[in-house]
mmCIF file of C-alpha atoms in Angstrom:
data_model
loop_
_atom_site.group_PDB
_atom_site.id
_atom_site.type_symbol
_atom_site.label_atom_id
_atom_site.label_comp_id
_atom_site.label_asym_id
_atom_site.label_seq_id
_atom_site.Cartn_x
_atom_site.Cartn_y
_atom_site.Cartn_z
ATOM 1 C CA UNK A 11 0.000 0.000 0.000
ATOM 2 C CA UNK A 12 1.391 3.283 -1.124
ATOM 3 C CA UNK A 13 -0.309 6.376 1.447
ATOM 4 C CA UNK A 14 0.055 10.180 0.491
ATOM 5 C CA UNK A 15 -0.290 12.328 3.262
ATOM 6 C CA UNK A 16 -0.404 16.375 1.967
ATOM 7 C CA UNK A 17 -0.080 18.873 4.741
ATOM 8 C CA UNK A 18 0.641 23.019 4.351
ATOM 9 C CA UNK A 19 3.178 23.473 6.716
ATOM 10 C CA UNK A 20 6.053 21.339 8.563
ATOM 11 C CA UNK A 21 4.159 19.878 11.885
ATOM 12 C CA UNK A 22 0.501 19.621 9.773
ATOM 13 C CA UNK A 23 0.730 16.002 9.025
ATOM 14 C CA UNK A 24 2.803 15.140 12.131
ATOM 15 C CA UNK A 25 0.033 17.003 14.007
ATOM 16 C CA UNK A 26 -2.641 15.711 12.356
ATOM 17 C CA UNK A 27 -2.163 11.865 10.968
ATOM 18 C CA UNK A 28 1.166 10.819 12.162
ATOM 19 C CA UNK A 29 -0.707 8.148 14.235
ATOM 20 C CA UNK A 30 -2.881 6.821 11.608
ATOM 21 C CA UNK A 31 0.396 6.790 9.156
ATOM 22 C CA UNK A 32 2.428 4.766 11.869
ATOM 23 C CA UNK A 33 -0.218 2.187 11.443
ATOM 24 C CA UNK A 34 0.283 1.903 7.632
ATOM 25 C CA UNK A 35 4.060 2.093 8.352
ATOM 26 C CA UNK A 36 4.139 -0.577 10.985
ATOM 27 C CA UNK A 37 2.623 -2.999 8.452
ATOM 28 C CA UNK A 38 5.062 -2.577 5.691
ATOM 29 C CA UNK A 39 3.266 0.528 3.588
ATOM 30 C CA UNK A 40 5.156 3.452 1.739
ATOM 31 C CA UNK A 41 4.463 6.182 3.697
ATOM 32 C CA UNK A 42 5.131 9.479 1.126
ATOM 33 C CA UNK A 43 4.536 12.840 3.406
ATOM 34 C CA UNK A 44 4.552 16.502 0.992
ATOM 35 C CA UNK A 45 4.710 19.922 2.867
ATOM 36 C CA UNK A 46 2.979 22.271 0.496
ATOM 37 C CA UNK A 47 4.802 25.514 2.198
ATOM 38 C CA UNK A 48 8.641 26.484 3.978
ATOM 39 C CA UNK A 49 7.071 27.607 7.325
ATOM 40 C CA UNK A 50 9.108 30.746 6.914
ATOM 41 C CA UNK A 51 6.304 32.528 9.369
ATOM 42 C CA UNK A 52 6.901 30.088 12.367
ATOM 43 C CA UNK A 53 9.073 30.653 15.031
ATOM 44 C CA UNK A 54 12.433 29.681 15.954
ATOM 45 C CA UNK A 55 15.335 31.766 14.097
ATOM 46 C CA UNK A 56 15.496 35.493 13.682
ATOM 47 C CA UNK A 57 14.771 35.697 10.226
ATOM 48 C CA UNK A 58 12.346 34.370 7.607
ATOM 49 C CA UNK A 59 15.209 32.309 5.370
ATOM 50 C CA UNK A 60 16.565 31.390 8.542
ATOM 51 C CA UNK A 61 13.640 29.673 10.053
ATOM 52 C CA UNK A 62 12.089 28.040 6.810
ATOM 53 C CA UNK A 63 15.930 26.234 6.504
ATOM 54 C CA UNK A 64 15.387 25.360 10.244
ATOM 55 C CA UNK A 65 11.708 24.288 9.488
ATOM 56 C CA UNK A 66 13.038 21.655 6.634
ATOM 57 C CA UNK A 67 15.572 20.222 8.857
ATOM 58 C CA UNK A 68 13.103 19.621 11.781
ATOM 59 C CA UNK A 69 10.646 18.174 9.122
ATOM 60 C CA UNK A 70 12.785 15.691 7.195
ATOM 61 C CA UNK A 71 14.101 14.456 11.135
ATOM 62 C CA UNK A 72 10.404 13.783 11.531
ATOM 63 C CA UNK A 73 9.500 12.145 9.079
ATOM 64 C CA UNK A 74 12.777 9.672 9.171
ATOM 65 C CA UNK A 75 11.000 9.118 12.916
ATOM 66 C CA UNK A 76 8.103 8.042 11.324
ATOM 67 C CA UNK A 77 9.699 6.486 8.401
ATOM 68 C CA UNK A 78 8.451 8.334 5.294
ATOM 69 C CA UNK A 79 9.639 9.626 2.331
ATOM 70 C CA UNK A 80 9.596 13.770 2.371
ATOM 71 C CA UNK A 81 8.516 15.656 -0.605
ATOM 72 C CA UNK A 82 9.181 19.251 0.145
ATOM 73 C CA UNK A 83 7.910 22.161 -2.384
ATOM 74 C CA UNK A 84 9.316 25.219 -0.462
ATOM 75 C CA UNK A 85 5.813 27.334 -1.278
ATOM 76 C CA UNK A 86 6.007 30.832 0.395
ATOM 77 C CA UNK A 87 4.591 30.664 3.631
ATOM 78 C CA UNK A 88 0.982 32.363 4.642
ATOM 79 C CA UNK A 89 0.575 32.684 0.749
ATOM 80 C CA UNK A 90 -0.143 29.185 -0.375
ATOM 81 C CA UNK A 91 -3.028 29.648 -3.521
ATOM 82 C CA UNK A 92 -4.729 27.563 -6.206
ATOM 83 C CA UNK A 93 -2.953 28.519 -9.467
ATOM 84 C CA UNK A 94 -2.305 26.728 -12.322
ATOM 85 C CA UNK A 95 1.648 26.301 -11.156
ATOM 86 C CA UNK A 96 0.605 24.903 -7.748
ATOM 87 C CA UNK A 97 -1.820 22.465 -8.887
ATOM 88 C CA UNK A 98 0.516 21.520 -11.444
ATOM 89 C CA UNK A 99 2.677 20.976 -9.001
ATOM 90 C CA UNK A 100 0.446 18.673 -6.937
ATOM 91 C CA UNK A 101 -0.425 16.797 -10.017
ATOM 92 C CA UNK A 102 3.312 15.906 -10.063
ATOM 93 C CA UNK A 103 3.314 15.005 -6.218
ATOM 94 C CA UNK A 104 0.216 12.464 -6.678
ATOM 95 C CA UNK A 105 2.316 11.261 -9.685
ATOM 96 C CA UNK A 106 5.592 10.516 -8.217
ATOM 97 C CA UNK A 107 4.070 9.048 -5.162
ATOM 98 C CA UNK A 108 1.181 6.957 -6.803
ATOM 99 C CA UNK A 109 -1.110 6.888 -3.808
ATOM 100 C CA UNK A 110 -3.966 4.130 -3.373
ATOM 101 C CA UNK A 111 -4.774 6.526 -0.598
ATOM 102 C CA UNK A 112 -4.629 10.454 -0.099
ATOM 103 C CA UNK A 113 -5.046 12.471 3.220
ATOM 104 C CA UNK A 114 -5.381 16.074 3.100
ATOM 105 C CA UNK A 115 -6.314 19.276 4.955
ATOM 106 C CA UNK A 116 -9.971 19.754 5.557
ATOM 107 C CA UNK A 117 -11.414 22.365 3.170
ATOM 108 C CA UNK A 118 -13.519 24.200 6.409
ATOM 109 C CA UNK A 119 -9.940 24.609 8.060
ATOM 110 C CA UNK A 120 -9.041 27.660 10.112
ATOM 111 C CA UNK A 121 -5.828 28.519 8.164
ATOM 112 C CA UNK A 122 -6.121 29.564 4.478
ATOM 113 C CA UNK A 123 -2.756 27.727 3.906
ATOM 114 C CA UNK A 124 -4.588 24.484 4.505
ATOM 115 C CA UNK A 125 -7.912 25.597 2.647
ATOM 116 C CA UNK A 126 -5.746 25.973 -0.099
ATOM 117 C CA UNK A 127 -4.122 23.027 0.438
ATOM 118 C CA UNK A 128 -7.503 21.173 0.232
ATOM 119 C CA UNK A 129 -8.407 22.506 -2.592
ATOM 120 C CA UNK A 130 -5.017 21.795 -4.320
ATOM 121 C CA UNK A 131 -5.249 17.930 -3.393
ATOM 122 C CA UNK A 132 -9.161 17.542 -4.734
ATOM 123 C CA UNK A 133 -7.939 19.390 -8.040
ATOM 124 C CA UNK A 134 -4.821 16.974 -8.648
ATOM 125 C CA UNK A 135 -6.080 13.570 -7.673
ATOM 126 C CA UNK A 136 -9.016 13.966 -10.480
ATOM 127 C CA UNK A 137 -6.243 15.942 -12.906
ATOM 128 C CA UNK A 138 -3.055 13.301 -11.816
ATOM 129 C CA UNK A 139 -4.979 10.729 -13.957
ATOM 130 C CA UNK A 140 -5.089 12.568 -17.028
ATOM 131 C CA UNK A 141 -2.606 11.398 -20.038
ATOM 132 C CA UNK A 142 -3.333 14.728 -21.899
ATOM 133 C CA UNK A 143 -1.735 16.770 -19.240
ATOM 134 C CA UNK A 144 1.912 16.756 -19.273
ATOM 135 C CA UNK A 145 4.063 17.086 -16.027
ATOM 136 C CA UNK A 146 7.192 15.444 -14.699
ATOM 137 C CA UNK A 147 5.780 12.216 -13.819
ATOM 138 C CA UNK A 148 3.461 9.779 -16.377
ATOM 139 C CA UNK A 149 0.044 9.595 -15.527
ATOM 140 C CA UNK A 150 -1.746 7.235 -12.273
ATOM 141 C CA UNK A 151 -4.222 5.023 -13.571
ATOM 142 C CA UNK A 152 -6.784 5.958 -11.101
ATOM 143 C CA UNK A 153 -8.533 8.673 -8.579
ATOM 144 C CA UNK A 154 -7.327 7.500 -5.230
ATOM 145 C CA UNK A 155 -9.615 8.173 -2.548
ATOM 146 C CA UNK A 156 -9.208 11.056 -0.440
ATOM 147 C CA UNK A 157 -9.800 11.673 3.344
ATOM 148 C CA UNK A 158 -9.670 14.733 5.119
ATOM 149 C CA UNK A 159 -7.735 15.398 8.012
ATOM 150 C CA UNK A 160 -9.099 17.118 11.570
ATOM 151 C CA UNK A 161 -8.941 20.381 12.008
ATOM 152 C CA UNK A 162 -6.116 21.526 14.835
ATOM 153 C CA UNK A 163 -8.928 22.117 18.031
ATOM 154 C CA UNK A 164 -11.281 19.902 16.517
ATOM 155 C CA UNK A 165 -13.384 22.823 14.667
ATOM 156 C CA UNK A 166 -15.089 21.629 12.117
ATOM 157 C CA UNK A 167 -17.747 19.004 13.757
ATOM 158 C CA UNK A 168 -18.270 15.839 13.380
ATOM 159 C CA UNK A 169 -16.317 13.506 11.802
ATOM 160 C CA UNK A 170 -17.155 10.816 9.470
ATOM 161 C CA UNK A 171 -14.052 7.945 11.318
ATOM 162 C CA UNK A 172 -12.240 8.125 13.885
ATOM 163 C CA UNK A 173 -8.484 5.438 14.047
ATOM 164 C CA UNK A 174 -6.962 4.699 17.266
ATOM 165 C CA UNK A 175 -3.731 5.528 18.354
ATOM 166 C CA UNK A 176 -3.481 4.412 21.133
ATOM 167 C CA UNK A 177 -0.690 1.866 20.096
ATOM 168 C CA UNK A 178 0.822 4.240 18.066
ATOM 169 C CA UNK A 179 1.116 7.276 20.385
ATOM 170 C CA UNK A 180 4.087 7.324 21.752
ATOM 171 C CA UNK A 181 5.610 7.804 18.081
ATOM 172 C CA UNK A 182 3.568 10.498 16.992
ATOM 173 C CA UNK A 183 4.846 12.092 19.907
ATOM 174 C CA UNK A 184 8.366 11.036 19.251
ATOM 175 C CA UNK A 185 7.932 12.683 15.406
ATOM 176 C CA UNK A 186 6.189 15.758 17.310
ATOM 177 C CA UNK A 187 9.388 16.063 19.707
ATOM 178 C CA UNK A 188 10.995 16.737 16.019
ATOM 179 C CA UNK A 189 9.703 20.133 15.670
ATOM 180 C CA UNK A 190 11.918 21.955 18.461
ATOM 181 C CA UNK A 191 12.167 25.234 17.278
ATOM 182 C CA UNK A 192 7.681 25.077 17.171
ATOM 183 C CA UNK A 193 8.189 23.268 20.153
ATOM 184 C CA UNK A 194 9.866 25.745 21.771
ATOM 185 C CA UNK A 195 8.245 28.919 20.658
ATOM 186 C CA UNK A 196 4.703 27.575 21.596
ATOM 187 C CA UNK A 197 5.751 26.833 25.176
ATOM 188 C CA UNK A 198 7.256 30.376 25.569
ATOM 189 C CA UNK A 199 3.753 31.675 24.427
ATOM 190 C CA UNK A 200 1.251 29.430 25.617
ATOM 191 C CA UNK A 201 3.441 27.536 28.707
ATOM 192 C CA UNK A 202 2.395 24.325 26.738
ATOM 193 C CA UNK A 203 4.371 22.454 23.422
ATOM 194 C CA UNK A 204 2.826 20.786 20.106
ATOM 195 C CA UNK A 205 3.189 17.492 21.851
ATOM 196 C CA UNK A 206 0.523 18.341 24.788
ATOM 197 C CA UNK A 207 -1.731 20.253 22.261
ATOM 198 C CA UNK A 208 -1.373 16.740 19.974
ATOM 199 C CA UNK A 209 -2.205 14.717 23.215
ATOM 200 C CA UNK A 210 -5.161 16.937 24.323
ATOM 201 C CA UNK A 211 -7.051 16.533 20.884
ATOM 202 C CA UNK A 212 -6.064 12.888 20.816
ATOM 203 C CA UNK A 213 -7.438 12.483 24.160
ATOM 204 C CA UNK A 214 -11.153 14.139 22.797
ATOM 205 C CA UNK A 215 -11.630 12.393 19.615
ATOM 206 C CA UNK A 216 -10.677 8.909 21.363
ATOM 207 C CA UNK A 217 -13.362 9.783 24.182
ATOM 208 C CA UNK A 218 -15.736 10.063 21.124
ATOM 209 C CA UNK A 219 -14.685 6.861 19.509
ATOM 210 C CA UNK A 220 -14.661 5.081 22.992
ATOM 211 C CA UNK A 221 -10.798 4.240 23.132
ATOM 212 C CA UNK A 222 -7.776 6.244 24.641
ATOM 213 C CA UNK A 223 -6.396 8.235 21.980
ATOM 214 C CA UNK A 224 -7.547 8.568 18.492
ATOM 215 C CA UNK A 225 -7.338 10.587 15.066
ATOM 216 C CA UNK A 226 -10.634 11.914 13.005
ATOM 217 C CA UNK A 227 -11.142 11.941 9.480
ATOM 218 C CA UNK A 228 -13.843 12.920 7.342
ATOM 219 C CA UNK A 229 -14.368 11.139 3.621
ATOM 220 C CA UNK A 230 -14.202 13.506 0.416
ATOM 221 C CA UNK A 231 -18.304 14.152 -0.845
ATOM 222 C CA UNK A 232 -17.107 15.151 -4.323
ATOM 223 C CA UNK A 233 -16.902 11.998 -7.091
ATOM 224 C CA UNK A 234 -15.328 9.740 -7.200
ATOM 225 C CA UNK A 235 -16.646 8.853 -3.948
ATOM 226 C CA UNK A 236 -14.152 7.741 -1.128
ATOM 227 C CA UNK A 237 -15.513 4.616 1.502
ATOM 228 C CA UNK A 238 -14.312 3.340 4.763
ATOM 229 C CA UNK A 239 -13.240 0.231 3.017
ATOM 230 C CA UNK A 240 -10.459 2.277 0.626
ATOM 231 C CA UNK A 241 -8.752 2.891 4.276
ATOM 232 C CA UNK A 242 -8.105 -1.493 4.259
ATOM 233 C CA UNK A 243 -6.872 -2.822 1.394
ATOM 234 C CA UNK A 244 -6.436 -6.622 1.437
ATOM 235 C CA UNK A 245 -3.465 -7.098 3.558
ATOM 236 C CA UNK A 246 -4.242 -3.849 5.623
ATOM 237 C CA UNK A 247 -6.152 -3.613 8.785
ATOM 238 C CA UNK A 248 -6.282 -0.565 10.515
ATOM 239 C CA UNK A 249 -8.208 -0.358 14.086
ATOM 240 C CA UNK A 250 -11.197 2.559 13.245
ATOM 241 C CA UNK A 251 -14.536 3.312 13.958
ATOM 242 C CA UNK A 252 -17.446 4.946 11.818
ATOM 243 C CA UNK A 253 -19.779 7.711 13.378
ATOM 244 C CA UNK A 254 -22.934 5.471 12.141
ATOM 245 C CA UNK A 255 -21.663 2.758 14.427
ATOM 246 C CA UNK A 256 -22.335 2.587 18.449
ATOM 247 C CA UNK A 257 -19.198 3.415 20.682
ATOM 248 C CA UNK A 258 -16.967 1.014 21.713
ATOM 249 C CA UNK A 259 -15.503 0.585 25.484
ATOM 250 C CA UNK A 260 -12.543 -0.999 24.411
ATOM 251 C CA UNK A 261 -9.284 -0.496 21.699
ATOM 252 C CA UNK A 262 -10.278 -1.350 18.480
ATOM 253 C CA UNK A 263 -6.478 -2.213 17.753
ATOM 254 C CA UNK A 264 -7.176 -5.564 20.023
ATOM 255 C CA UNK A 265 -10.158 -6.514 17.425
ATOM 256 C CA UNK A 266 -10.726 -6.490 13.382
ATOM 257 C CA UNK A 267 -11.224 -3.268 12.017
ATOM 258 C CA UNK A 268 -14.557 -2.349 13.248
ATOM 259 C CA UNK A 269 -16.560 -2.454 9.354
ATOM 260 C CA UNK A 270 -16.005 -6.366 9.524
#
């Protein structure tokens, strides 16, 4: 199984899905992780340049943590838009990592960075599979599904899934640990880190799904539709729970996934 995970800044995915992708990693899947900006805006160095070369480092440690392959594009930060160069350049991401799944910001997220973002990733999986548009990479054969990500505070309602990561944890945390310089800056500012802000939203989507920690996704509306069963591919199981279905007092990762 081949899983693209497309965040807007350095820490977005980590943030967001490291959990769920440390499942798919754990059982033998290429894990391919793109950052969409250079996170020249965040905090940590005393100048722009400066921070976005700090940023990269602290993302490509992560993601060796998690053990994925980093595709970095270097956007501006803060100005991330839907043009014909950026979507052309997210064609050429779903191309060179030939996902048979996609994860990807929510559209209704805070940060117009990862609005954009979502847009970007529902325009290239429908244009990736199109022979008459040239790019770097040849043509997929197919629309992979898409799932959106949570939103960072849980903001935009109810999910559609939630995984546990319970199991899996302790390395999201570990990739989180990563991002020093965010790290850093956010406890100066808020007295708390990325990690406990991770752990706190974990926390509240695993009450909702009945386990101990957990990660919430919401399936893509827009054709070709996306299902729960594109998340488990034969050989894949991956311990999740849909909204339609009654909570459950115990891990799902000690059980089948919960659809069988």
């Amino acid at each position: 199984m081949r899983v693209l995970a497309l965040g807007a800044h350095p820490d977005d995915i980590e943030l967001l899905c490291a959990g769920t992708l440390a499942h798919y990693a754990n059982q033998g899947a290429h894990i391919t992780a793109a950052v969409f900006t250079d996170g020249a805006l965040g905090s940590g160095a005393p100048a722009p340049a400066d921070t976005a070369a700090l940023r990269e480092a602290e993302a490509r440690r992560a993601m060796a943590v998690l053990g994925a392959e980093l595709i970095w594009l270097g956007l501006p930060d803060g100005f991330l838009y839907d043009t014909r160069e950026t979507r052309t350049r997210t064609v050429d991401v779903l191309r060179r990592a030939r996902p048979d799944l996609v994860l990807a910001h929510h559209p209704d997220d805070y940060h117009p960075d990862h609005q954009a973002a979502s847009r970007l990733a529902s325009a290239a999986r429908l244009l990736a599979r199109e022979p008459a548009l040239t790019t770097g990479y040849p043509a997929i054969a197919t629309v992979p599904p898409l799932f959106h990500l949570d939103t960072l505070a849980a903001t935009h309602g109810a999910p559609d899934l939630w995984v546990d990561i319970t199991a899996t944890m302790p390395l999201k945390e570990a990739v989180l640990a990563e991002h020093r310089s965010q790290n850093a800056a956010r406890r100066a500012r808020k007295g708390s880190d990325f990690i406990d802000l991770a752990r706190q939203q974990a926390a509240r989507r695993g009450e909702q799904a009945g386990v101990r920690y957990a990660e919430a996704f919401t399936r893509a509306p827009a054709h070709p539709a996306t299902t729960p069963a594109d998340l488990t591919p034969p050989g894949i199981t991956l311990p999740y729970r849909l909204a339609a279905e009654p909570r459950r007092g115990t891990a799902l990762e000690h059980g089948p996934p919960a659809t069988s």
